[in-house]
Amino acid sequence: MRDGLAYRDIRQVPEGIALTVSSHGRNETITAEQVLITTGRRPNTEGFGLAEAGIELLPNGGVEVDDRMRTSRLGVYAAGDVTGRDQFVYMAAYGARIAAENALNGNSKRYDATAMPAVVFTDPQVASVGLTEAAAGAQGLRVKTSTLGLSYVPRALAARDTRGLIKLVADASSGKLLGAHILAPEGADSIQTAVLAIKCGLTVEQLAEMIFPYLTTSRRIEACCADLHQGCCQALLLCVIEARV
């Protein structure tokens, strides 16, 4: 039950899947082609004797660590899904590297997930890095945004698949890229350009002035940055010119 909503049953119907829910005492049936069920994950820390070793755990069972990957016990470090945060393979590897270097070199490295990419391999793919517009607003940041449909991207036109869009979030004063969110085929490959930009503190002007290979998915980033920096008309004119080349 969440926010007055309870799930009653789910069944196969000719139209696809029917889900019956109860909202404030009233039943309602929702039909869809498919249903995605996500139950969440919990760190598997039972049976390790962590509490007996004086290692503090989080309410979800994860090992509590600081930004140096140190646990509550001196000389003991933890990384990966066992910590209950940033549960991606690449973040586990990143955290393990931080933990190993700190254990050997005096805790000089800090875990930083500011430029952590997240990808959902659906069709089209969903890829994201950095802040959303709402998250930036919650932090009191003044931002500017640009949203570009794939119908303006030459690679998408050539592939005859213009499903999706890209949205960029930038600091309104400095122009630094704060976040990128892509819904598109091969979106997972495109997001790394934005990851590097956020990690290195690049502005949308710098990205718009970079040279991107023609007919690559990463040009989505360039076009959207051009929109933020130069304005919609110039950016779309560039896209139209390229699409006709």
Coordinates of C-alpha atoms in Angstrom, one line a residue:
M1 CA 0.0 0.0 0.0
R2 CA 1.4 3.4 -0.9
D3 CA -0.4 6.8 -0.9
G4 CA -3.8 5.1 -0.5
L5 CA -3.1 2.7 -3.4
A6 CA -3.2 -1.1 -3.1
Y7 CA -2.6 -3.8 -5.8
R8 CA -5.3 -6.5 -5.9
D9 CA -4.6 -8.8 -8.8
I10 CA -3.0 -9.1 -12.2
R11 CA -4.1 -11.3 -15.0
Q12 CA -3.8 -12.0 -18.7
V13 CA -6.5 -10.5 -20.9
P14 CA -7.0 -10.4 -24.7
E15 CA -5.7 -6.8 -24.7
G16 CA -2.6 -7.8 -22.8
I17 CA -2.3 -7.4 -19.0
A18 CA -5.0 -6.2 -16.6
L19 CA -4.0 -4.9 -13.2
T20 CA -6.7 -4.3 -10.6
V21 CA -5.9 -1.6 -8.0
S22 CA -7.8 -0.2 -5.1
S23 CA -7.5 3.6 -4.5
H24 CA -9.2 4.9 -1.3
G25 CA -11.6 2.0 -1.3
R26 CA -12.5 2.1 -5.0
N27 CA -11.4 -0.6 -7.4
E28 CA -10.0 0.3 -10.8
T29 CA -8.6 -1.9 -13.6
I30 CA -5.7 -0.7 -15.7
T31 CA -4.8 -2.5 -18.9
A32 CA -1.5 -2.4 -20.7
E33 CA 0.5 -4.4 -23.3
Q34 CA 3.1 -5.3 -20.7
V35 CA 3.9 -4.8 -17.0
L36 CA 7.3 -4.2 -15.5
I37 CA 7.6 -5.5 -11.9
T38 CA 10.5 -4.2 -9.8
T39 CA 10.8 -5.5 -6.3
G40 CA 14.0 -3.7 -5.4
R41 CA 17.2 -5.2 -3.9
R42 CA 18.8 -5.5 -0.5
P43 CA 22.5 -6.0 0.3
N44 CA 23.2 -9.6 1.2
T45 CA 25.1 -9.1 4.4
E46 CA 23.6 -11.7 6.6
G47 CA 25.9 -14.4 8.1
F48 CA 29.1 -12.4 7.7
G49 CA 29.4 -11.5 11.4
L50 CA 29.6 -7.8 10.6
A51 CA 27.8 -6.6 13.7
E52 CA 30.0 -8.8 15.9
A53 CA 33.0 -7.3 14.2
G54 CA 31.8 -3.8 15.1
I55 CA 30.9 -2.8 11.6
E56 CA 27.8 -0.6 11.5
L57 CA 25.0 -1.4 9.0
L58 CA 22.3 0.8 7.4
P59 CA 18.6 0.2 8.0
N60 CA 18.5 -1.6 4.6
G61 CA 21.3 -4.0 5.6
G62 CA 24.0 -2.2 3.7
V63 CA 27.5 -1.6 5.1
E64 CA 27.8 2.0 6.2
V65 CA 30.8 3.7 4.6
D66 CA 32.0 7.2 4.3
D67 CA 33.3 9.0 1.1
R68 CA 36.6 7.2 1.5
M69 CA 34.9 3.8 1.5
R70 CA 35.8 3.3 5.2
T71 CA 33.5 1.3 7.5
S72 CA 33.0 2.0 11.2
R73 CA 35.9 -0.3 12.0
L74 CA 39.4 1.0 11.5
G75 CA 41.2 -0.6 8.6
V76 CA 38.1 -2.2 7.1
Y77 CA 36.7 -0.9 3.8
A78 CA 33.7 -1.9 1.8
A79 CA 32.5 -1.3 -1.8
G80 CA 29.9 -2.4 -4.3
D81 CA 26.3 -3.5 -3.8
V82 CA 27.0 -4.6 -0.2
T83 CA 27.0 -0.9 0.7
G84 CA 23.5 -0.5 -0.6
R85 CA 24.2 2.5 -2.9
D86 CA 24.8 3.1 -6.6
Q87 CA 24.1 -0.5 -7.4
F88 CA 25.8 -0.7 -10.8
V89 CA 28.7 -3.0 -11.9
Y90 CA 30.8 -0.1 -12.9
M91 CA 30.2 1.8 -9.7
A92 CA 31.2 -1.3 -7.7
A93 CA 34.5 -1.4 -9.6
Y94 CA 35.0 2.3 -9.1
G95 CA 34.3 2.0 -5.4
A96 CA 36.6 -1.0 -5.0
R97 CA 39.4 0.9 -6.7
I98 CA 38.9 3.8 -4.3
A99 CA 38.8 1.4 -1.3
A100 CA 42.0 -0.4 -2.4
E101 CA 43.9 2.8 -3.0
N102 CA 42.8 4.4 0.3
A103 CA 43.7 1.2 2.2
L104 CA 47.3 1.4 0.8
N105 CA 47.9 5.2 0.4
G106 CA 46.4 6.9 3.4
N107 CA 42.8 7.6 2.4
S108 CA 43.6 10.2 -0.2
K109 CA 40.8 9.2 -2.7
R110 CA 37.2 10.3 -2.4
Y111 CA 34.1 8.5 -3.8
D112 CA 32.3 10.9 -6.1
A113 CA 29.1 9.9 -7.9
T114 CA 28.4 13.4 -9.4
A115 CA 29.0 12.2 -12.9
M116 CA 27.6 8.7 -12.5
P117 CA 25.8 7.5 -15.6
A118 CA 22.7 5.3 -15.3
V119 CA 21.3 3.3 -18.2
V120 CA 18.2 1.2 -18.8
F121 CA 18.5 -1.1 -21.7
T122 CA 15.0 -0.8 -23.0
D123 CA 14.0 -0.1 -26.6
P124 CA 14.7 2.8 -27.0
Q125 CA 17.3 3.0 -24.3
V126 CA 17.1 5.4 -21.3
A127 CA 20.3 7.1 -20.2
S128 CA 20.9 9.8 -17.6
V129 CA 23.7 11.5 -15.8
G130 CA 23.8 14.4 -13.3
L131 CA 20.9 16.5 -12.1
T132 CA 17.4 16.7 -13.4
E133 CA 15.7 20.1 -13.7
A134 CA 13.7 19.3 -10.6
A135 CA 16.7 18.2 -8.6
A136 CA 18.6 21.3 -9.6
G137 CA 15.7 23.4 -8.5
A138 CA 15.5 21.6 -5.2
Q139 CA 19.1 22.6 -4.6
G140 CA 18.3 26.2 -5.3
L141 CA 20.2 26.3 -8.6
R142 CA 19.0 28.5 -11.4
V143 CA 19.1 26.5 -14.6
K144 CA 18.4 26.7 -18.3
T145 CA 17.3 23.6 -20.3
S146 CA 16.9 22.4 -23.9
T147 CA 14.9 19.5 -25.2
L148 CA 15.6 18.2 -28.7
G149 CA 13.5 15.6 -30.5
L150 CA 15.4 13.0 -32.6
S151 CA 13.7 14.1 -35.7
Y152 CA 16.3 16.9 -35.8
V153 CA 19.3 14.5 -35.5
P154 CA 20.9 13.3 -38.8
R155 CA 21.9 9.9 -37.4
A156 CA 18.3 9.2 -36.3
L157 CA 17.0 10.3 -39.7
A158 CA 19.6 8.1 -41.5
A159 CA 18.6 5.1 -39.3
R160 CA 14.9 5.8 -39.9
D161 CA 14.3 5.7 -36.2
T162 CA 13.5 9.1 -34.7
R163 CA 11.9 7.8 -31.5
G164 CA 12.9 9.7 -28.4
L165 CA 14.5 12.9 -27.3
I166 CA 17.4 14.4 -25.3
K167 CA 17.2 17.0 -22.6
L168 CA 20.1 19.0 -21.1
V169 CA 20.2 20.9 -17.9
A170 CA 22.8 23.7 -17.5
D171 CA 23.6 26.3 -14.9
A172 CA 22.0 29.6 -16.0
S173 CA 25.0 31.7 -14.9
S174 CA 28.1 29.7 -15.8
G175 CA 26.7 27.6 -18.6
K176 CA 28.2 24.5 -17.0
L177 CA 26.4 21.3 -17.9
L178 CA 24.6 19.9 -14.9
G179 CA 22.6 17.0 -16.3
A180 CA 21.8 15.1 -19.5
H181 CA 18.9 12.7 -20.1
I182 CA 18.5 10.7 -23.2
L183 CA 15.6 8.5 -24.5
A184 CA 16.8 7.1 -27.8
P185 CA 18.2 4.1 -29.6
E186 CA 21.8 3.8 -28.6
G187 CA 21.3 6.3 -25.8
A188 CA 23.7 4.4 -23.6
D189 CA 26.6 5.1 -26.0
S190 CA 25.7 8.8 -26.3
I191 CA 25.6 9.6 -22.5
Q192 CA 29.3 9.2 -22.0
T193 CA 30.0 12.5 -23.8
A194 CA 27.8 14.2 -21.1
V195 CA 29.5 12.2 -18.4
L196 CA 32.9 13.6 -19.4
A197 CA 31.6 17.1 -19.7
I198 CA 30.1 17.1 -16.2
K199 CA 33.2 15.5 -14.8
C200 CA 35.5 18.1 -16.4
G201 CA 33.2 21.0 -15.7
L202 CA 32.6 21.9 -19.3
T203 CA 30.1 24.5 -20.4
V204 CA 27.4 24.0 -23.1
E205 CA 29.3 26.6 -25.2
Q206 CA 32.5 24.5 -25.1
L207 CA 30.5 21.4 -26.1
A208 CA 28.7 23.3 -28.9
E209 CA 32.0 24.4 -30.3
M210 CA 33.6 20.9 -30.3
I211 CA 33.9 18.9 -33.5
F212 CA 31.8 15.8 -33.5
P213 CA 32.1 13.1 -36.2
Y214 CA 29.2 13.3 -38.6
L215 CA 26.4 10.7 -38.3
T216 CA 27.4 9.7 -34.8
T217 CA 24.9 9.4 -31.9
S218 CA 27.0 11.8 -29.8
R219 CA 26.0 14.7 -32.1
R220 CA 22.7 14.8 -30.3
I221 CA 24.6 16.4 -27.4
E222 CA 26.2 19.0 -29.7
A223 CA 22.9 20.0 -31.2
C224 CA 21.2 20.3 -27.9
C225 CA 24.1 22.4 -26.6
A226 CA 23.9 24.6 -29.6
D227 CA 20.3 25.2 -28.8
L228 CA 21.2 26.3 -25.2
H229 CA 24.1 28.4 -26.3
Q230 CA 23.1 29.9 -29.7
G231 CA 19.3 29.7 -29.5
C232 CA 16.7 27.4 -31.0
C233 CA 16.7 28.8 -34.6
Q234 CA 20.4 28.5 -35.2
A235 CA 20.6 25.1 -33.7
L236 CA 17.7 23.7 -35.8
L237 CA 19.1 25.4 -38.9
L238 CA 22.4 23.5 -38.3
C239 CA 20.5 20.2 -37.9
V240 CA 18.5 20.8 -41.1
I241 CA 21.6 21.7 -43.1
E242 CA 23.4 18.5 -41.8
A243 CA 20.4 16.4 -42.5
R244 CA 20.4 17.5 -46.2
V245 CA 24.2 16.9 -46.7

